[in-house]
Short mmCIF file of N, CA and C in Angstrom, two decimals:
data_model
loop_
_atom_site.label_atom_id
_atom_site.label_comp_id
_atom_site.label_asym_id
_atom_site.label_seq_id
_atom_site.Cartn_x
_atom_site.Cartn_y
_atom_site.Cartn_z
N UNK A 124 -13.10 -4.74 3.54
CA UNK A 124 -12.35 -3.91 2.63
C UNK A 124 -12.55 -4.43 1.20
N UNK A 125 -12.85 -3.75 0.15
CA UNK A 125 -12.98 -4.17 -1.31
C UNK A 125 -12.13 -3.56 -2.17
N UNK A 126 -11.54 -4.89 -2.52
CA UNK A 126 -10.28 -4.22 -3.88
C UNK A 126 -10.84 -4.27 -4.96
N UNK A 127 -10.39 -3.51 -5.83
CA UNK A 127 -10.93 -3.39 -7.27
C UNK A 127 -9.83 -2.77 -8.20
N UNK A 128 -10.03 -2.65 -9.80
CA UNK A 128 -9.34 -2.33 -10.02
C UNK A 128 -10.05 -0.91 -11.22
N UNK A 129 -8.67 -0.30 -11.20
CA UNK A 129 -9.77 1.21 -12.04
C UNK A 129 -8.59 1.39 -13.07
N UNK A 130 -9.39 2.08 -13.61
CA UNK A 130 -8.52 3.52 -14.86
C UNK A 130 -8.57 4.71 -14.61
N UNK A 131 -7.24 5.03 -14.45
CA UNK A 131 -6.90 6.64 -14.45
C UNK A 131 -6.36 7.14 -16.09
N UNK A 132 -7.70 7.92 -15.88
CA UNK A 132 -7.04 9.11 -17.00
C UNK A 132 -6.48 10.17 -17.39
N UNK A 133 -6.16 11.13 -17.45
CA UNK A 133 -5.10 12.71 -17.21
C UNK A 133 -5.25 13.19 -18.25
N UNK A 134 -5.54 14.56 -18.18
CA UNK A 134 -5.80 15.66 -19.18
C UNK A 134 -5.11 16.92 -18.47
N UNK A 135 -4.52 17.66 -18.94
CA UNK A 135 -3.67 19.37 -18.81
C UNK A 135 -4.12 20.16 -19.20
N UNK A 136 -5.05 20.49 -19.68
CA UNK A 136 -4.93 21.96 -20.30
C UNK A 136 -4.38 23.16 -19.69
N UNK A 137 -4.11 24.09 -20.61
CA UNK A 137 -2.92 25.12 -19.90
C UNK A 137 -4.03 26.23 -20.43
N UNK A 138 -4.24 27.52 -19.28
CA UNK A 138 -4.75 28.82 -20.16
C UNK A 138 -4.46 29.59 -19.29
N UNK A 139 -5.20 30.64 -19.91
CA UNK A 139 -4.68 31.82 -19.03
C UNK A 139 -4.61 32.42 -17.25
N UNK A 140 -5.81 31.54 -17.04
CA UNK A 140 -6.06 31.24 -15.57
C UNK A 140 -5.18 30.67 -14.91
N UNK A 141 -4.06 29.59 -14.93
CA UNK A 141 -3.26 28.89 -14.84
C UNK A 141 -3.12 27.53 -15.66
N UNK A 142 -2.77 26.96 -14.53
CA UNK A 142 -2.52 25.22 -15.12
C UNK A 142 -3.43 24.43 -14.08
N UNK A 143 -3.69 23.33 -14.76
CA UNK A 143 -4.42 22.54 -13.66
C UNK A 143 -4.58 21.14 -14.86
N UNK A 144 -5.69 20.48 -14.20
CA UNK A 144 -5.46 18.81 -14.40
C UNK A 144 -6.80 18.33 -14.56
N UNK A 145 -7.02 17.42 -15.20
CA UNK A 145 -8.65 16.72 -14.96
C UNK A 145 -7.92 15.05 -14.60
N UNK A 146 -8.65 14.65 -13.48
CA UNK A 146 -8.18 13.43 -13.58
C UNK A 146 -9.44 12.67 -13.45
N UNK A 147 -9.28 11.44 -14.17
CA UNK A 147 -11.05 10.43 -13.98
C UNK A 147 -10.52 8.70 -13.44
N UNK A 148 -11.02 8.37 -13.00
CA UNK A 148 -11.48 7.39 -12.25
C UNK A 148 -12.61 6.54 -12.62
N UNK A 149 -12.24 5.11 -13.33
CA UNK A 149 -13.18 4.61 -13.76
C UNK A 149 -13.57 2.92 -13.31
N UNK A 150 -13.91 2.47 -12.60
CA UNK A 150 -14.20 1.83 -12.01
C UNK A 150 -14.69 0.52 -12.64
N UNK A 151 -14.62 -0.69 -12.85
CA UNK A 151 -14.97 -2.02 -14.04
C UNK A 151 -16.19 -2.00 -14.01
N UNK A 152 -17.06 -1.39 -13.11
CA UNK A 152 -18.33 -1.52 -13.38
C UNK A 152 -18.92 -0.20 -13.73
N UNK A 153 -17.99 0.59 -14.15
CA UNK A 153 -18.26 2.16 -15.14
C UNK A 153 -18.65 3.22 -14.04
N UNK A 154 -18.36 2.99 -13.09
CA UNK A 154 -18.70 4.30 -11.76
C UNK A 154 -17.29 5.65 -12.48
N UNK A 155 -17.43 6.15 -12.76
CA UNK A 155 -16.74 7.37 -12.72
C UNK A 155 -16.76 8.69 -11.73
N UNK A 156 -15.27 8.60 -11.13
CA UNK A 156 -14.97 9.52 -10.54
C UNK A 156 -13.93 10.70 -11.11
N UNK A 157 -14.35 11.90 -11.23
CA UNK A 157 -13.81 13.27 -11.47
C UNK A 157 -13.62 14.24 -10.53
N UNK A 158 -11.94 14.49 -11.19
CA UNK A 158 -11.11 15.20 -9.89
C UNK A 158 -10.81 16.13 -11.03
N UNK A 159 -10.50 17.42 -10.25
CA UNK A 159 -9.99 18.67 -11.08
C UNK A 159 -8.83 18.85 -10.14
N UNK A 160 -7.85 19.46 -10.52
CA UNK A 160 -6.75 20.35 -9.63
C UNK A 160 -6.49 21.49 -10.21
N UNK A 161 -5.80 22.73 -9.70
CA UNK A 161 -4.84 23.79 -9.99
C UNK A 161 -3.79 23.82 -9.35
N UNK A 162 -3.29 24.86 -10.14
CA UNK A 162 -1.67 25.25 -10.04
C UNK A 162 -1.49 26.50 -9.70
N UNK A 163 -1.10 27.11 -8.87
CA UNK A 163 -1.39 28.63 -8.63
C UNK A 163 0.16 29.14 -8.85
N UNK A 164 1.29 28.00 -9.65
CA UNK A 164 2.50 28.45 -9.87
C UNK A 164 2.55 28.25 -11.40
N UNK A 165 3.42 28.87 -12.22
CA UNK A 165 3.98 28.48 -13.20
C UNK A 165 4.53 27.43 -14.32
N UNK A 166 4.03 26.54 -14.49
CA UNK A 166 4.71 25.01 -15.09
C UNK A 166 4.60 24.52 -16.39
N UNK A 167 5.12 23.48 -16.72
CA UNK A 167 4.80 23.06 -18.20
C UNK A 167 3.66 21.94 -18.21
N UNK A 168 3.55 21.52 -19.51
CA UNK A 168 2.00 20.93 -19.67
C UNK A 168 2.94 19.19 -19.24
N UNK A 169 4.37 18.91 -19.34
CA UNK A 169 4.22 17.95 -19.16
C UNK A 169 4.42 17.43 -17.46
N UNK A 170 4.90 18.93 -16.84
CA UNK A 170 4.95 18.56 -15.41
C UNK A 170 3.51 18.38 -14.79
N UNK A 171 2.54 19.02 -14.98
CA UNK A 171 1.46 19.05 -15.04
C UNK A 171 0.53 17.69 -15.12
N UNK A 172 1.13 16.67 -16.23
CA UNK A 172 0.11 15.55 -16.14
C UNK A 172 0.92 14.89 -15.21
N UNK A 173 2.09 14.94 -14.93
CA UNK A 173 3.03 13.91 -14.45
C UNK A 173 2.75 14.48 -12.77
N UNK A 174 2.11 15.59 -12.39
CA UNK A 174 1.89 15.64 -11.01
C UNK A 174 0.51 15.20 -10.64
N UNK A 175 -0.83 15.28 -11.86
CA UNK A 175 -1.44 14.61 -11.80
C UNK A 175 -1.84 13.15 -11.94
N UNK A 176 -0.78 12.77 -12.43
CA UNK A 176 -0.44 11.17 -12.57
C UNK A 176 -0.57 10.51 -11.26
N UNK A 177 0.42 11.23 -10.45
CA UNK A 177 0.29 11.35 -9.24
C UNK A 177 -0.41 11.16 -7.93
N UNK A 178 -0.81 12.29 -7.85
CA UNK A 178 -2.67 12.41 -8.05
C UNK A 178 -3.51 11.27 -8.04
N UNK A 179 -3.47 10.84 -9.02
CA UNK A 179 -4.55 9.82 -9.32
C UNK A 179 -4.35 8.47 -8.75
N UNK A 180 -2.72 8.22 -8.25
CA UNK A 180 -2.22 6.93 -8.15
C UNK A 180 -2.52 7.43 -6.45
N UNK A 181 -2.84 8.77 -6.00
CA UNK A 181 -2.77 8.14 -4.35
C UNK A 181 -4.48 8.25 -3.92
N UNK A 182 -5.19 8.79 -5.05
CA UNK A 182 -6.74 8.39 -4.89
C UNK A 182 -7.07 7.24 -5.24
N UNK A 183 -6.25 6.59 -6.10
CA UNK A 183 -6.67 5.04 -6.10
C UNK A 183 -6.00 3.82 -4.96
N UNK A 184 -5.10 4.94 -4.50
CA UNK A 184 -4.49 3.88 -3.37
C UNK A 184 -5.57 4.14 -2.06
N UNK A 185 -6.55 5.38 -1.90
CA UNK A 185 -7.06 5.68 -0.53
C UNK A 185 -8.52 4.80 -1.14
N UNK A 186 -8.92 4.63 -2.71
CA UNK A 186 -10.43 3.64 -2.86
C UNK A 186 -10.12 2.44 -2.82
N UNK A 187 -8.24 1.84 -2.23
CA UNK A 187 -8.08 0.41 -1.98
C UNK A 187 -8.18 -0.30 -3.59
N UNK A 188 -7.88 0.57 -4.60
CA UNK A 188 -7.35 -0.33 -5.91
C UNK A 188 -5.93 -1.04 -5.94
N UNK A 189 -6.35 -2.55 -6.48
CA UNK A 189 -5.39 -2.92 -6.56
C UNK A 189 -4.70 -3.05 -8.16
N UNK A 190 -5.24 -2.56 -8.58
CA UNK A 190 -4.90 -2.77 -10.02
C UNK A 190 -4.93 -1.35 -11.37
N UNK A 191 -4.55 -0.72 -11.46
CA UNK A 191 -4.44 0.98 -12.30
C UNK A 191 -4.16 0.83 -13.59
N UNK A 192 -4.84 0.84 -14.50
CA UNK A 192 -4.40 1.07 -15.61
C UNK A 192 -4.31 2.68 -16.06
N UNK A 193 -3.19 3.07 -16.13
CA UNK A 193 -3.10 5.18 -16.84
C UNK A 193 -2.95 5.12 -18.16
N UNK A 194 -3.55 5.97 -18.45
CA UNK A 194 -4.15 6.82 -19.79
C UNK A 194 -3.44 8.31 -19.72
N UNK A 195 -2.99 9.02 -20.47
CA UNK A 195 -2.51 10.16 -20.49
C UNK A 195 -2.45 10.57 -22.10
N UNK A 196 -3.09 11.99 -22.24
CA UNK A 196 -3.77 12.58 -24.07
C UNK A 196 -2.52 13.35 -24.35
N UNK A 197 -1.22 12.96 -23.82
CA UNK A 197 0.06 13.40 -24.37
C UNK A 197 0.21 13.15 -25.22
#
């Protein structure tokens, strides 16, 4: 099993299509991983990063990080 530790980042943009999320994954040796989500309901931009916050904390718990630093362009 290999622990490591990453950066999560979070972005919202809101348009007309809905809501959704960019989340990135960055790894100490610069591997980047990119996740998108949607929202097929109604919400605000700050519930939005805060569910992708989320998000990001249980994809870094399934790549066995032990260590997260979050970033959020709020």
């Amino acid at each position: 099993m290999c622990y490591f530790p990453l950066e999560n980042y979070v972005d919202a943009p809101s348009n007309i299509s809905g809501n959704g999320a960019g989340i990135v994954l960055i790894s100490p040796e610069e591997h980047v991983l990119e996740y998108s989500i949607h929202f097929e309901f109604p919400t605000t931009k700050n519930v939005v990063e805060y569910k992708a916050f989320l998000v990001g904390l249980c994809l870094a718990k399934a790549l066995n990080a032990y260590l997260l630093q979050a970033h959020s362009y709020s």
